[in-house]
Short mmCIF file of C-alpha atoms and ligand atoms in Angstrom, two decimals:
data_model
loop_
_atom_site.label_atom_id
_atom_site.label_comp_id
_atom_site.label_asym_id
_atom_site.label_seq_id
_atom_site.Cartn_x
_atom_site.Cartn_y
_atom_site.Cartn_z
CA UNK A 1 122.77 194.73 89.90
CA UNK A 2 120.04 193.88 87.41
CA UNK A 3 121.06 190.29 87.73
CA UNK A 4 120.40 190.39 91.48
CA UNK A 5 116.99 191.90 91.03
CA UNK A 6 116.10 189.10 88.64
CA UNK A 7 117.42 186.50 91.05
CA UNK A 8 115.43 188.09 93.82
CA UNK A 9 112.28 187.57 91.81
CA UNK A 10 113.06 183.90 91.33
CA UNK A 11 113.83 183.60 95.01
CA UNK A 12 110.54 185.20 95.92
CA UNK A 13 108.75 182.53 93.89
CA UNK A 14 110.88 179.78 95.40
CA UNK A 15 110.33 181.15 98.84
CA UNK A 16 106.61 181.12 98.60
CA UNK A 17 106.81 177.53 97.35
CA UNK A 18 109.03 176.59 100.27
CA UNK A 19 106.72 178.35 102.65
CA UNK A 20 103.85 176.18 101.55
CA UNK A 21 105.70 172.92 101.91
CA UNK A 22 107.16 174.24 105.16
CA UNK A 23 103.71 174.51 106.63
CA UNK A 24 103.21 170.81 106.03
CA UNK A 25 106.46 169.29 107.15
CA UNK A 26 108.92 172.12 107.39
CA UNK A 27 111.50 170.17 105.44
CA UNK A 28 111.58 171.43 101.93
CA UNK A 29 108.86 169.41 100.37
CA UNK A 30 109.48 166.33 102.46
CA UNK A 31 106.70 165.41 104.83
CA UNK A 32 109.01 163.39 107.02
CA UNK A 33 109.81 164.81 110.41
CA UNK A 34 113.58 164.71 110.71
CA UNK A 35 115.29 163.71 113.91
CA UNK A 36 117.42 165.82 116.19
CA UNK A 37 119.21 168.64 114.41
CA UNK A 38 118.88 167.12 110.94
CA UNK A 39 117.92 169.68 108.33
CA UNK A 40 118.00 167.51 105.24
CA UNK A 41 117.15 163.83 104.89
CA UNK A 42 120.25 163.20 102.78
CA UNK A 43 123.68 164.83 103.16
CA UNK A 44 123.87 168.06 101.22
CA UNK A 45 126.65 170.39 100.28
CA UNK A 46 126.16 174.13 100.40
CA UNK A 47 128.63 176.77 99.36
CA UNK A 48 130.02 179.54 101.50
CA UNK A 49 132.49 182.39 101.21
CA UNK A 50 134.46 182.86 104.44
CA UNK A 51 137.91 184.23 105.28
CA UNK A 52 138.84 185.17 108.84
CA UNK A 53 142.20 186.42 110.21
CA UNK A 54 143.84 185.76 106.86
CA UNK A 55 142.61 182.17 106.65
CA UNK A 56 139.89 180.79 104.41
CA UNK A 57 137.45 178.64 106.39
CA UNK A 58 138.55 175.02 106.20
CA UNK A 59 135.27 173.13 106.32
CA UNK A 60 137.12 169.88 107.06
CA UNK A 61 137.90 171.10 110.55
CA UNK A 62 136.33 168.96 113.30
CA UNK A 63 133.68 171.50 114.33
CA UNK A 64 132.20 171.75 110.81
CA UNK A 65 132.45 168.02 110.24
CA UNK A 66 130.57 167.46 113.47
CA UNK A 67 127.96 170.03 112.43
CA UNK A 68 127.61 168.21 109.10
CA UNK A 69 126.99 164.94 110.98
CA UNK A 70 124.35 166.57 113.13
CA UNK A 71 122.54 168.56 110.42
CA UNK A 72 123.39 166.77 107.15
CA UNK A 73 124.58 170.12 105.82
CA UNK A 74 128.17 170.19 104.71
CA UNK A 75 129.82 173.45 103.77
CA UNK A 76 132.16 174.02 100.86
CA UNK A 77 134.19 177.21 100.84
CA UNK A 78 134.42 178.97 97.48
CA UNK A 79 137.39 180.98 98.79
CA UNK A 80 140.52 178.96 98.16
CA UNK A 81 142.99 178.19 100.94
CA UNK A 82 145.50 180.45 99.15
CA UNK A 83 143.26 183.49 99.52
CA UNK A 84 144.26 185.45 102.59
CA UNK A 85 143.13 189.01 101.88
CA UNK A 86 139.51 189.06 102.93
CA UNK A 87 138.63 192.43 101.39
CA UNK A 88 140.25 191.70 98.06
CA UNK A 89 138.61 188.26 97.85
CA UNK A 90 135.22 189.69 98.81
CA UNK A 91 135.35 192.44 96.19
CA UNK A 92 136.39 189.92 93.58
CA UNK A 93 133.52 187.64 94.56
CA UNK A 94 130.88 190.36 94.45
CA UNK A 95 132.06 191.79 91.14
CA UNK A 96 132.04 188.31 89.58
CA UNK A 97 128.29 188.11 90.32
CA UNK A 98 128.77 184.38 91.01
CA UNK A 99 127.63 184.23 94.59
CA UNK A 100 127.73 181.10 96.77
CA UNK A 101 124.81 180.18 99.06
CA UNK A 102 126.28 181.98 102.06
CA UNK A 103 128.56 184.99 102.38
CA UNK A 104 130.33 185.57 105.69
CA UNK A 105 132.21 188.83 106.04
CA UNK A 106 133.80 190.97 108.69
CA UNK A 107 132.76 194.34 107.27
CA UNK A 108 129.05 194.34 107.85
CA UNK A 109 128.36 197.73 106.23
CA UNK A 110 129.45 196.13 102.95
CA UNK A 111 127.51 192.97 103.68
CA UNK A 112 124.32 194.95 104.33
CA UNK A 113 125.02 197.06 101.24
CA UNK A 114 125.11 193.84 99.25
CA UNK A 115 121.74 193.01 100.78
CA UNK A 116 120.25 196.40 99.92
CA UNK A 117 121.49 195.92 96.34
CA UNK A 118 119.71 192.56 96.14
CA UNK A 119 122.69 190.23 96.54
CA UNK A 120 121.49 188.96 99.92
CA UNK A 121 117.90 188.10 100.74
CA UNK A 122 115.92 189.54 103.68
CA UNK A 123 115.89 187.08 106.56
CA UNK A 124 113.21 188.42 108.90
CA UNK A 125 110.37 186.18 107.64
CA UNK A 126 112.62 183.15 107.42
CA UNK A 127 113.75 183.66 111.01
CA UNK A 128 110.16 184.06 112.12
CA UNK A 129 109.12 180.76 110.51
CA UNK A 130 112.17 178.51 110.63
CA UNK A 131 114.66 179.77 113.20
CA UNK A 132 113.19 179.34 116.68
CA UNK A 133 116.55 179.58 118.41
CA UNK A 134 117.54 182.86 116.76
CA UNK A 135 114.04 184.19 117.34
CA UNK A 136 114.22 183.39 121.04
CA UNK A 137 117.72 184.82 121.29
CA UNK A 138 116.53 188.12 119.81
CA UNK A 139 113.44 188.20 122.01
CA UNK A 140 115.63 187.79 125.08
CA UNK A 141 118.15 190.36 123.84
CA UNK A 142 116.42 193.15 121.87
CA UNK A 143 119.72 195.00 121.44
CA UNK A 144 121.09 192.03 119.49
CA UNK A 145 118.13 192.20 117.14
CA UNK A 146 118.63 195.96 116.65
CA UNK A 147 122.19 195.17 115.59
CA UNK A 148 120.92 192.92 112.80
CA UNK A 149 118.60 195.43 111.12
CA UNK A 150 119.95 197.31 108.10
CA UNK A 151 119.26 200.96 107.25
CA UNK A 152 116.34 199.97 105.00
CA UNK A 153 114.64 198.06 107.82
CA UNK A 154 115.41 194.56 106.54
CA UNK A 155 117.64 191.95 108.14
CA UNK A 156 120.28 190.71 105.70
CA UNK A 157 122.77 189.18 108.07
CA UNK A 158 123.02 187.26 111.28
CA UNK A 159 125.88 188.99 113.12
CA UNK A 160 128.67 187.13 114.83
CA UNK A 161 127.81 188.25 118.34
CA UNK A 162 130.07 188.82 121.29
CA UNK A 163 128.67 187.80 124.67
CA UNK A 164 128.50 191.52 125.27
CA UNK A 165 126.55 191.72 128.49
CA UNK A 166 128.85 189.22 130.22
CA UNK A 167 132.09 190.40 128.66
CA UNK A 168 131.71 194.09 128.04
CA UNK A 169 135.31 194.90 128.49
CA UNK A 170 138.26 194.29 126.23
CA UNK A 171 141.15 195.91 128.01
CA UNK A 172 142.15 197.68 131.15
CA UNK A 173 144.88 199.34 133.17
CA UNK A 174 147.92 197.41 134.38
CA UNK A 175 150.64 198.57 136.74
CA UNK A 176 153.81 197.11 138.24
CA UNK A 177 152.46 196.35 141.71
CA UNK A 178 155.86 195.08 142.84
CA UNK A 179 157.31 198.51 142.00
CA UNK A 180 154.56 200.20 144.01
CA UNK A 181 155.44 198.00 146.98
CA UNK A 182 159.15 198.61 146.60
CA UNK A 183 158.66 202.39 146.55
CA UNK A 184 156.09 202.20 149.32
CA UNK A 185 153.31 203.66 147.17
CA UNK A 186 149.59 203.01 147.16
CA UNK A 187 147.68 201.83 144.10
CA UNK A 188 146.66 205.06 142.30
CA UNK A 189 142.93 205.67 142.60
CA UNK A 190 142.90 209.04 140.83
CA UNK A 191 144.80 210.51 137.91
CA UNK A 192 146.59 212.89 140.29
CA UNK A 193 147.82 209.89 142.27
CA UNK A 194 148.75 208.17 139.04
CA UNK A 195 150.85 211.17 138.07
CA UNK A 196 152.78 210.97 141.34
CA UNK A 197 153.31 207.24 140.90
CA UNK A 198 154.65 207.69 137.36
CA UNK A 199 157.02 210.41 138.57
CA UNK A 200 158.32 208.02 141.24
CA UNK A 201 158.75 205.26 138.64
CA UNK A 202 160.80 207.69 136.58
CA UNK A 203 162.99 208.96 139.43
CA UNK A 204 163.40 206.24 142.04
CA UNK A 205 164.92 203.36 140.11
CA UNK A 206 162.27 200.73 140.89
CA UNK A 207 164.01 198.17 138.64
CA UNK A 208 167.08 198.62 140.81
CA UNK A 209 169.80 198.73 138.15
CA UNK A 210 171.14 202.10 139.21
CA UNK A 211 170.10 203.69 135.93
CA UNK A 212 167.29 206.10 135.24
CA UNK A 213 166.00 203.89 132.44
CA UNK A 214 162.38 203.21 133.50
CA UNK A 215 159.62 204.17 131.09
CA UNK A 216 156.70 204.98 133.39
CA UNK A 217 153.92 204.62 130.80
CA UNK A 218 153.88 202.80 127.47
CA UNK A 219 151.23 201.65 125.00
CA UNK A 220 151.04 199.07 122.23
CA UNK A 221 149.44 199.67 118.85
CA UNK A 222 150.02 199.45 115.12
CA UNK A 223 147.84 202.44 114.25
CA UNK A 224 147.90 206.00 115.57
CA UNK A 225 144.26 205.88 116.62
CA UNK A 226 144.88 203.00 119.03
CA UNK A 227 147.60 204.95 120.78
CA UNK A 228 145.38 208.06 120.86
CA UNK A 229 142.62 206.06 122.52
CA UNK A 230 144.95 204.69 125.17
CA UNK A 231 146.32 208.13 126.00
CA UNK A 232 143.06 210.10 126.01
CA UNK A 233 141.23 207.44 128.06
CA UNK A 234 143.25 208.50 131.10
CA UNK A 235 141.72 211.99 130.94
CA UNK A 236 138.27 210.70 129.97
CA UNK A 237 138.44 212.24 126.51
CA UNK A 238 137.52 210.33 123.35
CA UNK A 239 139.57 209.89 120.21
CA UNK A 240 136.61 208.52 118.21
CA UNK A 241 132.84 209.03 117.81
CA UNK A 242 131.03 208.25 121.04
CA UNK A 243 127.60 208.28 122.63
CA UNK A 244 127.18 211.46 124.68
CA UNK A 245 123.97 210.63 126.58
CA UNK A 246 122.07 209.89 123.40
CA UNK A 247 123.90 212.17 120.98
CA UNK A 248 126.75 210.90 118.81
CA UNK A 249 129.72 213.25 119.18
CA UNK A 250 133.14 213.39 117.59
CA UNK A 251 135.58 213.12 120.49
CA UNK A 252 138.52 215.13 119.10
CA UNK A 253 136.26 218.18 118.63
CA UNK A 254 135.27 218.39 122.30
CA UNK A 255 136.63 220.60 125.05
CA UNK A 256 137.73 217.52 127.06
CA UNK A 257 139.99 216.60 124.19
CA UNK A 258 141.77 219.92 124.32
CA UNK A 259 142.24 219.52 128.04
CA UNK A 260 143.61 215.99 127.57
CA UNK A 261 146.09 217.29 125.00
CA UNK A 262 147.39 219.91 127.44
CA UNK A 263 147.92 217.26 130.12
CA UNK A 264 149.41 214.65 127.79
CA UNK A 265 151.88 217.14 126.31
CA UNK A 266 152.99 217.91 129.86
CA UNK A 267 153.35 214.22 130.77
CA UNK A 268 155.25 213.53 127.58
CA UNK A 269 157.62 216.44 128.10
CA UNK A 270 158.32 215.27 131.65
CA UNK A 271 159.29 211.82 130.44
CA UNK A 272 156.32 209.98 131.92
CA UNK A 273 155.18 208.62 128.53
CA UNK A 274 157.35 206.49 126.24
CA UNK A 275 159.21 208.86 123.88
CA UNK A 276 158.42 206.48 121.01
CA UNK A 277 154.80 205.89 121.97
CA UNK A 278 153.45 206.54 118.46
CA UNK A 279 156.07 204.52 116.63
CA UNK A 280 157.11 201.61 118.82
CA UNK A 281 154.41 199.36 117.39
CA UNK A 282 152.99 196.02 118.49
CA UNK A 283 156.09 194.70 120.26
CA UNK A 284 156.27 197.51 122.79
CA UNK A 285 154.61 195.55 125.60
CA UNK A 286 156.88 192.58 125.19
CA UNK A 287 159.92 194.82 125.06
CA UNK A 288 158.96 197.00 128.05
CA UNK A 289 158.02 194.11 130.30
CA UNK A 290 160.67 191.54 129.51
CA UNK A 291 163.39 194.19 129.82
CA UNK A 292 161.99 195.29 133.17
CA UNK A 293 161.48 198.87 131.96
CA UNK A 294 157.75 199.68 131.70
CA UNK A 295 155.52 200.51 134.65
CA UNK A 296 152.01 201.23 133.46
CA UNK A 297 149.83 200.55 130.45
CA UNK A 298 146.36 199.91 129.11
CA UNK A 299 146.04 196.67 127.15
CA UNK A 300 144.06 193.49 126.58
CA UNK A 301 143.25 191.54 129.73
CA UNK A 302 143.68 188.14 128.15
CA UNK A 303 147.23 188.61 126.90
CA UNK A 304 148.57 191.16 129.43
CA UNK A 305 147.64 188.98 132.38
CA UNK A 306 149.89 186.18 131.16
CA UNK A 307 153.17 188.05 131.73
CA UNK A 308 153.30 187.33 135.46
CA UNK A 309 153.73 183.63 134.77
CA UNK A 310 155.97 184.18 131.74
CA UNK A 311 158.41 186.47 133.51
CA UNK A 312 158.31 184.98 137.04
CA UNK A 313 161.71 183.29 136.73
CA UNK A 314 163.37 186.10 134.78
CA UNK A 315 162.37 189.06 136.98
CA UNK A 316 162.04 188.11 140.66
CA UNK A 317 158.80 189.37 142.20
CA UNK A 318 157.44 190.59 138.84
CA UNK A 319 153.80 191.57 139.37
CA UNK A 320 152.04 193.39 136.52
CA UNK A 321 148.41 193.42 137.58
CA UNK A 322 145.21 195.21 136.78
CA UNK A 323 143.82 198.24 138.55
CA UNK A 324 140.55 200.07 138.00
CA UNK A 325 140.63 203.17 135.78
CA UNK A 326 142.01 206.04 137.88
CA UNK A 327 139.31 208.62 138.54
CA UNK A 328 139.54 211.98 136.79
CA UNK A 329 137.34 214.90 137.88
CA UNK A 330 134.84 212.52 139.45
CA UNK A 331 134.69 210.30 136.35
CA UNK A 332 135.79 206.69 136.88
CA UNK A 333 134.85 205.25 133.48
CA UNK A 334 136.93 203.74 130.71
CA UNK A 335 135.85 203.94 127.07
CA UNK A 336 137.37 200.60 126.12
CA UNK A 337 134.38 198.45 125.43
CA UNK A 338 133.80 195.44 123.25
CA UNK A 339 131.42 195.91 120.31
CA UNK A 340 128.28 193.78 120.46
CA UNK A 341 129.35 191.95 117.30
CA UNK A 342 132.01 191.74 114.63
CA UNK A 343 131.06 190.49 111.17
CA UNK A 344 128.17 188.30 110.19
CA UNK A 345 126.77 186.02 107.52
CA UNK A 346 123.88 186.20 105.11
CA UNK A 347 122.05 184.10 102.50
CA UNK A 348 122.57 185.16 98.91
CA UNK A 349 119.99 185.61 96.20
CA UNK A 350 121.72 182.73 94.40
CA UNK A 351 120.85 180.24 97.16
CA UNK A 352 118.40 177.60 95.93
CA UNK A 353 117.06 176.68 99.32
CA UNK A 354 117.02 179.55 101.81
CA UNK A 355 114.91 177.54 104.27
CA UNK A 356 117.66 174.95 104.73
CA UNK A 357 120.16 177.74 105.11
CA UNK A 358 118.27 179.63 107.78
CA UNK A 359 117.82 176.34 109.63
CA UNK A 360 121.57 175.82 109.40
CA UNK A 361 122.14 179.31 110.82
CA UNK A 362 119.63 178.49 113.54
CA UNK A 363 121.43 175.26 114.45
CA UNK A 364 124.33 177.32 115.78
CA UNK A 365 121.98 179.07 118.21
CA UNK A 366 120.70 175.81 119.67
CA UNK A 367 122.43 174.91 122.97
CA UNK A 368 124.35 172.09 121.25
CA UNK A 369 125.34 174.20 118.25
CA UNK A 370 126.44 177.09 120.40
CA UNK A 371 128.54 174.78 122.57
CA UNK A 372 130.10 173.18 119.49
CA UNK A 373 131.15 176.56 118.11
CA UNK A 374 132.49 177.85 121.44
CA UNK A 375 134.03 174.74 122.98
CA UNK A 376 134.75 172.38 120.08
CA UNK A 377 134.23 168.63 120.28
CA UNK A 378 132.89 167.08 123.49
CA UNK A 379 135.26 164.56 125.05
CA UNK A 380 138.26 165.92 123.18
CA UNK A 381 138.24 169.67 123.57
CA UNK A 382 135.90 169.92 126.53
CA UNK A 383 134.07 167.82 129.10
CA UNK A 384 130.80 168.48 130.83
CA UNK A 385 131.34 169.14 134.54
CA UNK A 386 128.23 169.77 136.65
CA UNK A 387 126.32 170.50 133.47
CA UNK A 388 128.84 173.05 132.22
CA UNK A 389 131.46 172.70 129.50
CA UNK A 390 135.05 172.85 130.75
CA UNK A 391 138.02 172.83 128.38
CA UNK A 392 140.34 169.82 128.59
CA UNK A 393 144.12 169.99 128.98
CA UNK A 394 144.39 169.40 125.24
CA UNK A 395 143.21 172.99 124.86
CA UNK A 396 144.50 174.63 128.03
CA UNK A 397 147.92 172.95 128.27
CA UNK A 398 149.27 172.45 124.79
CA UNK A 399 152.57 170.52 124.99
CA UNK A 400 154.15 172.90 122.48
CA UNK A 401 153.01 175.89 124.50
CA UNK A 402 150.53 177.18 121.94
CA UNK A 403 148.08 179.54 123.59
CA UNK A 404 144.63 178.13 124.39
CA UNK A 405 142.79 180.39 121.94
CA UNK A 406 145.01 179.28 119.05
CA UNK A 407 144.53 175.65 120.08
CA UNK A 408 140.75 175.80 120.19
CA UNK A 409 140.67 177.72 116.92
CA UNK A 410 142.52 174.89 115.20
CA UNK A 411 139.35 172.80 115.70
CA UNK A 412 137.28 175.37 113.79
CA UNK A 413 135.67 176.72 116.94
CA UNK A 414 135.29 180.48 117.29
CA UNK A 415 135.80 181.12 113.59
CA UNK A 416 133.92 184.31 112.79
CA UNK A 417 130.76 183.49 110.84
CA UNK A 418 127.43 184.35 112.45
CA UNK A 419 127.39 182.68 115.86
CA UNK A 420 127.06 183.74 119.50
CA UNK A 421 130.09 183.75 121.75
CA UNK A 422 129.95 182.28 125.24
CA UNK A 423 131.70 184.44 127.84
CA UNK A 424 132.42 181.30 129.81
CA UNK A 425 134.61 179.96 127.00
CA UNK A 426 136.64 183.13 126.70
CA UNK A 427 137.13 183.39 130.43
CA UNK A 428 138.47 179.83 130.58
CA UNK A 429 140.78 180.47 127.65
CA UNK A 430 142.21 183.75 128.92
CA UNK A 431 142.44 182.81 132.59
CA UNK A 432 141.61 186.45 133.34
CA UNK A 433 138.24 186.12 135.03
CA UNK A 434 139.14 188.27 137.97
CA UNK A 435 140.27 191.37 136.10
CA UNK A 436 137.27 191.28 133.76
CA UNK A 437 134.83 190.69 136.61
CA UNK A 438 136.40 193.48 138.64
CA UNK A 439 135.68 195.98 135.84
CA UNK A 440 132.15 194.69 135.27
CA UNK A 441 131.29 194.71 138.98
CA UNK A 442 132.69 198.20 139.50
CA UNK A 443 130.55 199.37 136.58
CA UNK A 444 133.34 201.40 135.01
CA UNK A 445 132.82 200.51 131.35
CA UNK A 446 131.12 203.26 129.35
CA UNK A 447 128.51 202.14 126.81
CA UNK A 448 129.71 202.40 123.27
CA UNK A 449 128.03 204.00 120.30
CA UNK A 450 126.28 201.14 118.47
CA UNK A 451 127.53 200.19 115.01
CA UNK A 452 125.29 202.63 113.10
CA UNK A 453 123.62 201.72 109.80
CA UNK A 454 123.70 204.12 106.89
CA UNK A 455 121.89 204.41 103.60
CA UNK A 456 124.18 204.22 100.57
CA UNK A 457 124.19 208.04 100.22
CA UNK A 458 124.84 208.61 103.92
CA UNK A 459 127.60 206.02 103.95
CA UNK A 460 129.37 207.62 101.01
CA UNK A 461 129.21 211.11 102.42
CA UNK A 462 130.04 210.12 105.98
CA UNK A 463 133.02 208.02 104.97
CA UNK A 464 134.42 210.87 102.89
CA UNK A 465 134.20 213.37 105.75
CA UNK A 466 135.21 210.94 108.49
CA UNK A 467 138.36 209.85 106.66
CA UNK A 468 139.51 213.47 106.48
CA UNK A 469 138.54 214.15 110.09
CA UNK A 470 140.58 211.17 111.19
CA UNK A 471 143.62 212.08 109.16
CA UNK A 472 143.66 215.66 110.39
CA UNK A 473 143.01 214.88 114.06
CA UNK A 474 145.67 212.15 114.05
CA UNK A 475 148.19 214.56 112.63
CA UNK A 476 147.40 217.33 115.10
CA UNK A 477 147.17 215.02 118.11
CA UNK A 478 150.69 213.76 117.52
CA UNK A 479 152.00 217.29 117.03
CA UNK A 480 150.45 218.41 120.31
CA UNK A 481 151.50 215.47 122.46
CA UNK A 482 155.03 215.36 121.06
CA UNK A 483 155.35 219.11 121.69
CA UNK A 484 155.80 220.10 118.04
CA UNK A 485 152.84 222.45 118.32
CA UNK A 486 150.78 224.04 121.08
CA UNK A 487 147.16 222.98 121.42
CA UNK A 488 146.08 226.19 123.17
CA UNK A 489 147.41 228.27 120.30
CA UNK A 490 146.06 225.95 117.61
CA UNK A 491 142.64 225.08 118.98
CA UNK A 492 140.43 227.71 117.32
CA UNK A 493 141.98 227.16 113.91
CA UNK A 494 141.77 223.43 114.43
CA UNK A 495 138.01 223.60 115.09
CA UNK A 496 137.62 225.89 112.08
CA UNK A 497 139.41 223.33 109.92
CA UNK A 498 137.21 220.48 111.26
CA UNK A 499 134.16 222.50 110.25
CA UNK A 500 135.58 223.12 106.78
CA UNK A 501 136.08 219.36 106.39
CA UNK A 502 132.40 218.85 107.20
CA UNK A 503 132.12 218.16 110.92
CA UNK A 504 128.55 219.54 111.13
CA UNK A 505 127.35 217.45 108.21
CA UNK A 506 128.91 214.30 109.67
CA UNK A 507 127.25 215.03 113.03
CA UNK A 508 123.89 215.29 111.26
CA UNK A 509 124.39 211.96 109.49
CA UNK A 510 125.38 210.32 112.78
CA UNK A 511 122.32 211.78 114.51
CA UNK A 512 119.97 210.51 111.80
CA UNK A 513 121.56 207.05 111.83
CA UNK A 514 121.46 206.94 115.62
CA UNK A 515 117.77 207.88 115.76
CA UNK A 516 117.04 205.19 113.16
CA UNK A 517 118.94 202.61 115.18
CA UNK A 518 117.13 203.43 118.41
CA UNK A 519 113.72 203.31 116.74
CA UNK A 520 114.12 199.73 115.51
CA1 LIG B 601 166.50 201.88 136.67
#
């Protein structure tokens, strides 16, 4: 890391030089005022590291070409198109010490760690001087600025923000409404009512094939934790760390968790929950719905809502639609909430001209830049209607049936770097406005614990404890729900074991990190 420290010194000198010229013209030594979004008088190429969803950023995609036209900044990805493993490529990059101008990365704790070690430069002064759009965005949304501040108080990355306040929810409850109608049942408003509905799904042959083959409740997930979250959400317990009115708590150590385990073991034993719930994997939803077997789930709005159209001709009357979270003991909330951001990008200590780079970052927060990143190219991917961007049929009705999100992503739009999502774009792409709005209006989405920032020491210790806590709670949760072991018998020993692993210490670290976050 010596090398970084040295680079940092050089950067500090460069920065002060840039600052001076910036006061004159703001364009890196040039006194000319540049037009529009131009950042450099002549086209320039800057290097970036970026891999998202197994794909290295292709800077030849229309969105980045258009941005290059508008700003005169062209990006060149140092990750090759053959590199698909983001973590592996990132570790290789950092250990090589040969950093590009920009690093974009999904795992922001590592990105900020790189900053604290001197590999990324602090951005707060640069934003103040050269990034009016980001500055305004943060002033309007203080929470978004809090998210950008590292444990040492500096800002090393501009996060890739979700349009959190307009799209707080990620997933919700879905039920076969045609089965409810057929069995003459009401939409369940409470968990007690839900129980009765699931029993009826199990016993009264709503799919009408004369067999008792219905699976009242199913879930989809490739990791145990996802399934745990779906199951415990019904009984308002938490499978992860959560914000308990200002105190971070570990869900599986709480009394509500024990209670949820008792109920879930009962439901499982009675055949209300898919027998293979922990092992069926990511195809479970497709299997359960297209075979006319599953009755109730919790899953993503955008993709779950599309089954009604898909299965309309195959299963007459098929209606799998959203309902609000059934109330349990007066609590009507769901814990499924979108994080405020995922990933981000920063400027490295190797960058020769940080001012140009921060201006490039800022471009994406201008109204034009933000639209470009969310909606693609005007005239092709979207049109302005009454002053608002609306996707064209090219995106919404792909002749080969590709889903709209995949189609817009092929233009380079919505590639995770360090931009700000527009809820309006996602709503148009998913076609699920109503379900999302219903949840937001009913105010049933619990606030999430922010992504907490740790010092290097805290991070190391917390990760060590948390990994063991997860492993142990996952193991026990499955045993309890599947009926291999009895939660009421096990509970005291279970808590004892959590404490031996270091529960108290991890709670302290979380508390410290939380207080630090709130103080920013
Ligand atoms: Ca049946």
